[in-house]
Coordinates of C-alpha atoms and ligand atoms in Angstrom, one line a residue:
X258 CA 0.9 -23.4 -9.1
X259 CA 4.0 -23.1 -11.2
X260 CA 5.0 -20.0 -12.9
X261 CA 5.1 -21.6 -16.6
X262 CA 3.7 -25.2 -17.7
X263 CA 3.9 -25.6 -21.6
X264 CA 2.4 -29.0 -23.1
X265 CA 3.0 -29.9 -26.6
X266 CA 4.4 -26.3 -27.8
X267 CA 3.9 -26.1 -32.2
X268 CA 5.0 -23.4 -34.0
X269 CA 5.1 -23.2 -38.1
X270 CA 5.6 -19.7 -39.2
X271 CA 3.5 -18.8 -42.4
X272 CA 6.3 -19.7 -44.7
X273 CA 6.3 -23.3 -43.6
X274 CA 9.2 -23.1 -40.7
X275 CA 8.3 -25.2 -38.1
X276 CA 10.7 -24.0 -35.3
X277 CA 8.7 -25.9 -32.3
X278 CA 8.0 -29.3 -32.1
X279 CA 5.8 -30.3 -29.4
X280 CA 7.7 -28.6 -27.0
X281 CA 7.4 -29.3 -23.1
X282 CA 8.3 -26.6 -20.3
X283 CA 8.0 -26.3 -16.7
X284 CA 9.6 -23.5 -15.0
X285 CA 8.3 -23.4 -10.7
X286 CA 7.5 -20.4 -9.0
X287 CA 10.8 -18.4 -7.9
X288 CA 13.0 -20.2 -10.0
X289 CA 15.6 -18.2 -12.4
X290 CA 15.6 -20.2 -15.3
X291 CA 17.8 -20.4 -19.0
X292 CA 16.9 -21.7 -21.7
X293 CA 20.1 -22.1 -23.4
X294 CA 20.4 -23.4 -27.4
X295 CA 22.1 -22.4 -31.0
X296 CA 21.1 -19.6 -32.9
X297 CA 17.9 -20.8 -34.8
X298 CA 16.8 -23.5 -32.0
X299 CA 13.3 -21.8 -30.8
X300 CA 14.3 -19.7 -28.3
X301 CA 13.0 -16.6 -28.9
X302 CA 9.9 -18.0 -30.5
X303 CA 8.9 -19.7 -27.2
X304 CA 9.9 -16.5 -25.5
X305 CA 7.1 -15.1 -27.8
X306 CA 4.8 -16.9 -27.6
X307 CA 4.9 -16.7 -23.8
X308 CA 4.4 -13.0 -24.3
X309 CA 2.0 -13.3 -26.4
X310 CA 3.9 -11.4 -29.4
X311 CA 3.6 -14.7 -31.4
X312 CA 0.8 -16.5 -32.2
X313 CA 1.3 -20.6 -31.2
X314 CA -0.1 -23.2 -34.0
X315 CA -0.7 -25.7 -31.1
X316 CA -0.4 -27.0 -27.5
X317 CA -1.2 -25.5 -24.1
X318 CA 1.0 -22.6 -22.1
X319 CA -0.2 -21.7 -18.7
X320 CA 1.2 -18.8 -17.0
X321 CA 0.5 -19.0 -13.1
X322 CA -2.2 -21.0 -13.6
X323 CA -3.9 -18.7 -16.2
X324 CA -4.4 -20.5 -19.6
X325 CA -3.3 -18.3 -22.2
X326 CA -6.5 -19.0 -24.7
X327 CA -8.8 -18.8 -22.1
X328 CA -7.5 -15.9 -19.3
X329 CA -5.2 -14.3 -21.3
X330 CA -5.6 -10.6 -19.9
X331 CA -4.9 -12.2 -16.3
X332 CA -2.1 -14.1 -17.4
X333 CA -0.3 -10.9 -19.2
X334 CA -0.5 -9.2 -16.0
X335 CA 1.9 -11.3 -14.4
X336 CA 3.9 -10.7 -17.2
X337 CA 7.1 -8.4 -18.1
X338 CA 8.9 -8.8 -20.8
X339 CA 12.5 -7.7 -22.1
X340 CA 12.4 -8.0 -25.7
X341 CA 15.8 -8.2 -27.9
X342 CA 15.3 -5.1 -30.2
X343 CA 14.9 -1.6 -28.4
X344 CA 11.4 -0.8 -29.1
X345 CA 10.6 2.8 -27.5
X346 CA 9.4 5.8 -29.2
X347 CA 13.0 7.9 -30.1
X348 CA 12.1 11.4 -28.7
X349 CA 10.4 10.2 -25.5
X350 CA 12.5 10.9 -21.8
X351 CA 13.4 8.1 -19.8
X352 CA 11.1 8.6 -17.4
X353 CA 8.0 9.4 -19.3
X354 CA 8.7 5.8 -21.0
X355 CA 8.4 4.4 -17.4
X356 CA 4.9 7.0 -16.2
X357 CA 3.3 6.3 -19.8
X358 CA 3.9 2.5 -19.0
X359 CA 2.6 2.5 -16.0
X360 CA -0.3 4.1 -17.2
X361 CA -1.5 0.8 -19.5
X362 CA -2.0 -0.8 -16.5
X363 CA -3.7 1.7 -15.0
X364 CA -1.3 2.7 -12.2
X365 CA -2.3 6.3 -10.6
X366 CA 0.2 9.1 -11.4
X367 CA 1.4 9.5 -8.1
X368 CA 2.1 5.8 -7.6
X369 CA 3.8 5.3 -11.4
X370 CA 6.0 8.5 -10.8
X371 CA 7.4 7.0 -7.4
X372 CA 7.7 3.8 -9.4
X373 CA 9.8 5.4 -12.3
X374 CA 12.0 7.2 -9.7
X375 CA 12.9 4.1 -7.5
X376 CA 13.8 1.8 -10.6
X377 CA 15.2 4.9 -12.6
X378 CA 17.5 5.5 -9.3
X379 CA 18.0 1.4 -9.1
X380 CA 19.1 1.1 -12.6
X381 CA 21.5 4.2 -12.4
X382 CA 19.8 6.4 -14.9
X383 CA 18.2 9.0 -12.6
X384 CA 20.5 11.4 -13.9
X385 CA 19.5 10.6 -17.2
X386 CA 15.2 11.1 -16.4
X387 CA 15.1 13.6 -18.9
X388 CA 17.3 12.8 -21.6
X389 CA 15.3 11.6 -24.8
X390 CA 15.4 7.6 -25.1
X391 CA 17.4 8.1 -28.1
X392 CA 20.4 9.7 -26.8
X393 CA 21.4 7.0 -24.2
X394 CA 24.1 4.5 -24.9
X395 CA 22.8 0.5 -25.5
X396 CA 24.1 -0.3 -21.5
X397 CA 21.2 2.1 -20.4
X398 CA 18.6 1.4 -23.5
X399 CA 18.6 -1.9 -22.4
X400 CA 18.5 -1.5 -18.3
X401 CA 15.8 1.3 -19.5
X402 CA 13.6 -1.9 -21.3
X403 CA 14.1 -4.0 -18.0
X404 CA 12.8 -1.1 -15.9
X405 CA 9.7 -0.5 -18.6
X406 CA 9.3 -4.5 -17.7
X407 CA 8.8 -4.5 -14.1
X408 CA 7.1 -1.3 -13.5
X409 CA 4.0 -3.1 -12.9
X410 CA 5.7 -5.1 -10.5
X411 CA 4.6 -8.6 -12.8
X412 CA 5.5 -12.1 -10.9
X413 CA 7.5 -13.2 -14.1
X414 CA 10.3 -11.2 -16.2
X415 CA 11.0 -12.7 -18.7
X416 CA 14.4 -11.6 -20.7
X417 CA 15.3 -12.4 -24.7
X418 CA 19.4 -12.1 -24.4
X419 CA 19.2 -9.3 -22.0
X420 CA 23.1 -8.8 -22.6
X421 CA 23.5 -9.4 -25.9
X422 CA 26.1 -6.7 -26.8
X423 CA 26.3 -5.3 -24.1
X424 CA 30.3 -4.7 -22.2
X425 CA 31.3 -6.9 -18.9
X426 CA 31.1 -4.4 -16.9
X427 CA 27.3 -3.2 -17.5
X428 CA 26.4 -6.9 -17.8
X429 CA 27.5 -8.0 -14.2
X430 CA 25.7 -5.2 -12.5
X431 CA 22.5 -6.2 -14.6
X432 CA 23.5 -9.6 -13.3
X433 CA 23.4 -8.1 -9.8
X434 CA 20.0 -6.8 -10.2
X435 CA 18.2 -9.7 -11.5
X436 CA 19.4 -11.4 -8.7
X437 CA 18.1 -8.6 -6.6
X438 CA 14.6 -9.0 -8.2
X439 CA 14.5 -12.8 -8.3
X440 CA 15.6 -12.5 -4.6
X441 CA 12.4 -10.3 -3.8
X442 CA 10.2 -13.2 -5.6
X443 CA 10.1 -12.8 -9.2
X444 CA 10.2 -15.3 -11.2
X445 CA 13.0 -14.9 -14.1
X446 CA 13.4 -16.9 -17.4
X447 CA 15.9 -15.4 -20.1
X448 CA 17.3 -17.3 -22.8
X449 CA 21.3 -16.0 -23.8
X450 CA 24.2 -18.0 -25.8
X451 CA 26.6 -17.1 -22.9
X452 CA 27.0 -20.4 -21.0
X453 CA 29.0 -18.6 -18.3
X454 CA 25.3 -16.2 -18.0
X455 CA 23.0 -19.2 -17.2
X456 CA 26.2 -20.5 -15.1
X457 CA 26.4 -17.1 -13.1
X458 CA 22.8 -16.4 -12.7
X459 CA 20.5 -19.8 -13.2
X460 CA 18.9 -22.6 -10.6
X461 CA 17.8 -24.6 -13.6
X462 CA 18.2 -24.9 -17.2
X463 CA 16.7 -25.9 -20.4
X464 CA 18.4 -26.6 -23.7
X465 CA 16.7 -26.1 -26.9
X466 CA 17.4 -27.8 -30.2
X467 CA 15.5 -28.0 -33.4
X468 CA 12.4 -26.5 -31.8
X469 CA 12.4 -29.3 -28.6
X470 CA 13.8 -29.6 -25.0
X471 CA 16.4 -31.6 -25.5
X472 CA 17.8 -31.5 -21.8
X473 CA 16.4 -30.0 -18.7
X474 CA 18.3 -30.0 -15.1
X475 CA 20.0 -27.8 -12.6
X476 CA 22.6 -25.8 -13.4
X477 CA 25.3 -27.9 -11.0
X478 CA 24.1 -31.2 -12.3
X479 CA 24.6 -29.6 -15.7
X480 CA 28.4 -28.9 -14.4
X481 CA 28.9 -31.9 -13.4
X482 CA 28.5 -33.3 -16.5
X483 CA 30.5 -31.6 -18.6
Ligands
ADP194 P1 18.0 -14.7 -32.7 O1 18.8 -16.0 -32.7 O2 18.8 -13.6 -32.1 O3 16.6 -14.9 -32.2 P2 17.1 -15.0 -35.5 O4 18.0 -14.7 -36.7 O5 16.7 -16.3 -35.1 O6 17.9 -14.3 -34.2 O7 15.8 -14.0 -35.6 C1 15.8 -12.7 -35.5 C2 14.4 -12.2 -35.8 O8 14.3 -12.2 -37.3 C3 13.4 -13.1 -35.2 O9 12.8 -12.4 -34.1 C4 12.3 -13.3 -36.3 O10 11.2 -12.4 -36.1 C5 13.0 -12.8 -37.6 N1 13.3 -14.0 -38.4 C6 14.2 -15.0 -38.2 N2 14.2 -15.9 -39.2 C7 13.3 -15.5 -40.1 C8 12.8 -16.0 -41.3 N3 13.2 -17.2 -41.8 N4 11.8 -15.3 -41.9 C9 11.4 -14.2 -41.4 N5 11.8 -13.7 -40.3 C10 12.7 -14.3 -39.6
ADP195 P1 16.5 -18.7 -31.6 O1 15.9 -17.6 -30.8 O2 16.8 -19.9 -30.8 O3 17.6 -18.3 -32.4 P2 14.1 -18.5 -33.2 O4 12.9 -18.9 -32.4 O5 14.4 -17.1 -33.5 O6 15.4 -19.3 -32.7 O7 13.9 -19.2 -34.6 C1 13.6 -20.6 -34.8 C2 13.4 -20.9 -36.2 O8 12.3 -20.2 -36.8 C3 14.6 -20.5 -37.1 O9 14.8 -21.4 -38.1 C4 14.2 -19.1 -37.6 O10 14.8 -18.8 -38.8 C5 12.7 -19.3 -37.8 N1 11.9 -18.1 -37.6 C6 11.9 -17.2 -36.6 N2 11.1 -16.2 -36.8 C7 10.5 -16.4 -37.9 C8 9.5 -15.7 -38.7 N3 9.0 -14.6 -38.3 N4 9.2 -16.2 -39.9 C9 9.7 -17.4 -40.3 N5 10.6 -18.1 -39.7 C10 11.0 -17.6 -38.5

């Protein structure tokens, strides 16, 4: 089965937008995909609707196989997400975001504290395990959100410009660990502006414009022909 298959992809926001047009998408198993496009093209809608943030107007998304009308539950399982906006509670420590997360998917204590210590330790922010959410700089906020993602160890992360903002330094060692993670068999999809961050990271590629694939390859054929 692949990891995403999206068929005819609508999306009209309540005020009439319609930022996806019939929008196709395959992404296979193991892959570490970009979807790459201007600001305004559709990206983070589709990344939406994939995790079920969004509500779609029409067309079919299936996430490993699980249809996301019909098997939705199962389908969010295989699921983490990175979102764009930092969306933890202020006053919360770093690694009671990561035990309380666990938690929703009913992990047992013991199991989601060893969890939260081996990506806190991963991530660099062991140090930080008790220091309120609010007090860490936007490097950390955002490696905290990728941690939060895979603590239920999903098959597919998916990433809304993970380093958006974020300084060169920070961003190549996130760049290491995604690789880490895609190398132990997840699945990644992120979308980003950065050309040189699909170029760096991506097998394959997808560019959006005016809510539709417009071209969909590997990243060397893509460098070819440019
Ligand atoms: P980005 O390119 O970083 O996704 P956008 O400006 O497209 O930034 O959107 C940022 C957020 O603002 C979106 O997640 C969306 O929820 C909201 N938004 C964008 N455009 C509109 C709009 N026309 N009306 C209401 N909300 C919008
Ligand atoms: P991208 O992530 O590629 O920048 P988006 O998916 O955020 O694109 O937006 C696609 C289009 O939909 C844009 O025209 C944007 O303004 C619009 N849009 C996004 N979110 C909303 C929203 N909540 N309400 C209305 N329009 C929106």
């Amino acid at each position: 089965t692949a990891a995403i298959t999206i068929r005819g992809l609508e999306k009209t926001y309540p005020n009439g937008m319609r930022a996806l047009r019939g929008l196709d998408l395959d992404v296979a198993q193991g892959d570490f995909f970009a979807l790459l496009g201007p600001n305004g093209a559709g990206k983070s809608t589709t990344i939406g609707i994939l995790s079920s943030l969004v509500s779609k107007s029409a067309g079919k998304v299936s996430i490993f196989g699980h249809d996301l009308d019909t098997d939705l539950m199962a389908a969010k399982r295989c699921i983490g997400v990175v979102p764009q906006e930092f969306n933890f509670s202020q006053f919360e420590k770093t690694q009671d975001i990561l035990i309380n997360q666990a938690g929703y998917y009913g992990i047992p204590a013991a199991e989601a504290r060893e969890r939260s210590e081996h990506f806190l330790r991963r991530l660099s922010l062991w140090d930080k395990r008790d220091v309120a959410s609010r007090m860490l700089s936007g490097g950390m906020k955002r490696r905290l959100m990728i941690a939060r993602a895979l603590i239920h160890e999903p098959k597919l992360l998916i990433l809304d410009e993970p380093t958006a903002g974020v300084d060169i330094e920070i961003r190549r060692s996130m760049w290491q660990f995604l690789e880490e993670i895609n190398a132990q068999g997840v699945t990644i999809i992120l979308t980003t502006h950065y050309l040189e961050e699909a170029e760096q990271l991506c097998r394959n590629i997808a560019i959006i414009d005016g809510g539709q694939i417009i071209h969909h390859t590997g990243m060397r054929e893509l460098l070819k022909e440019l």
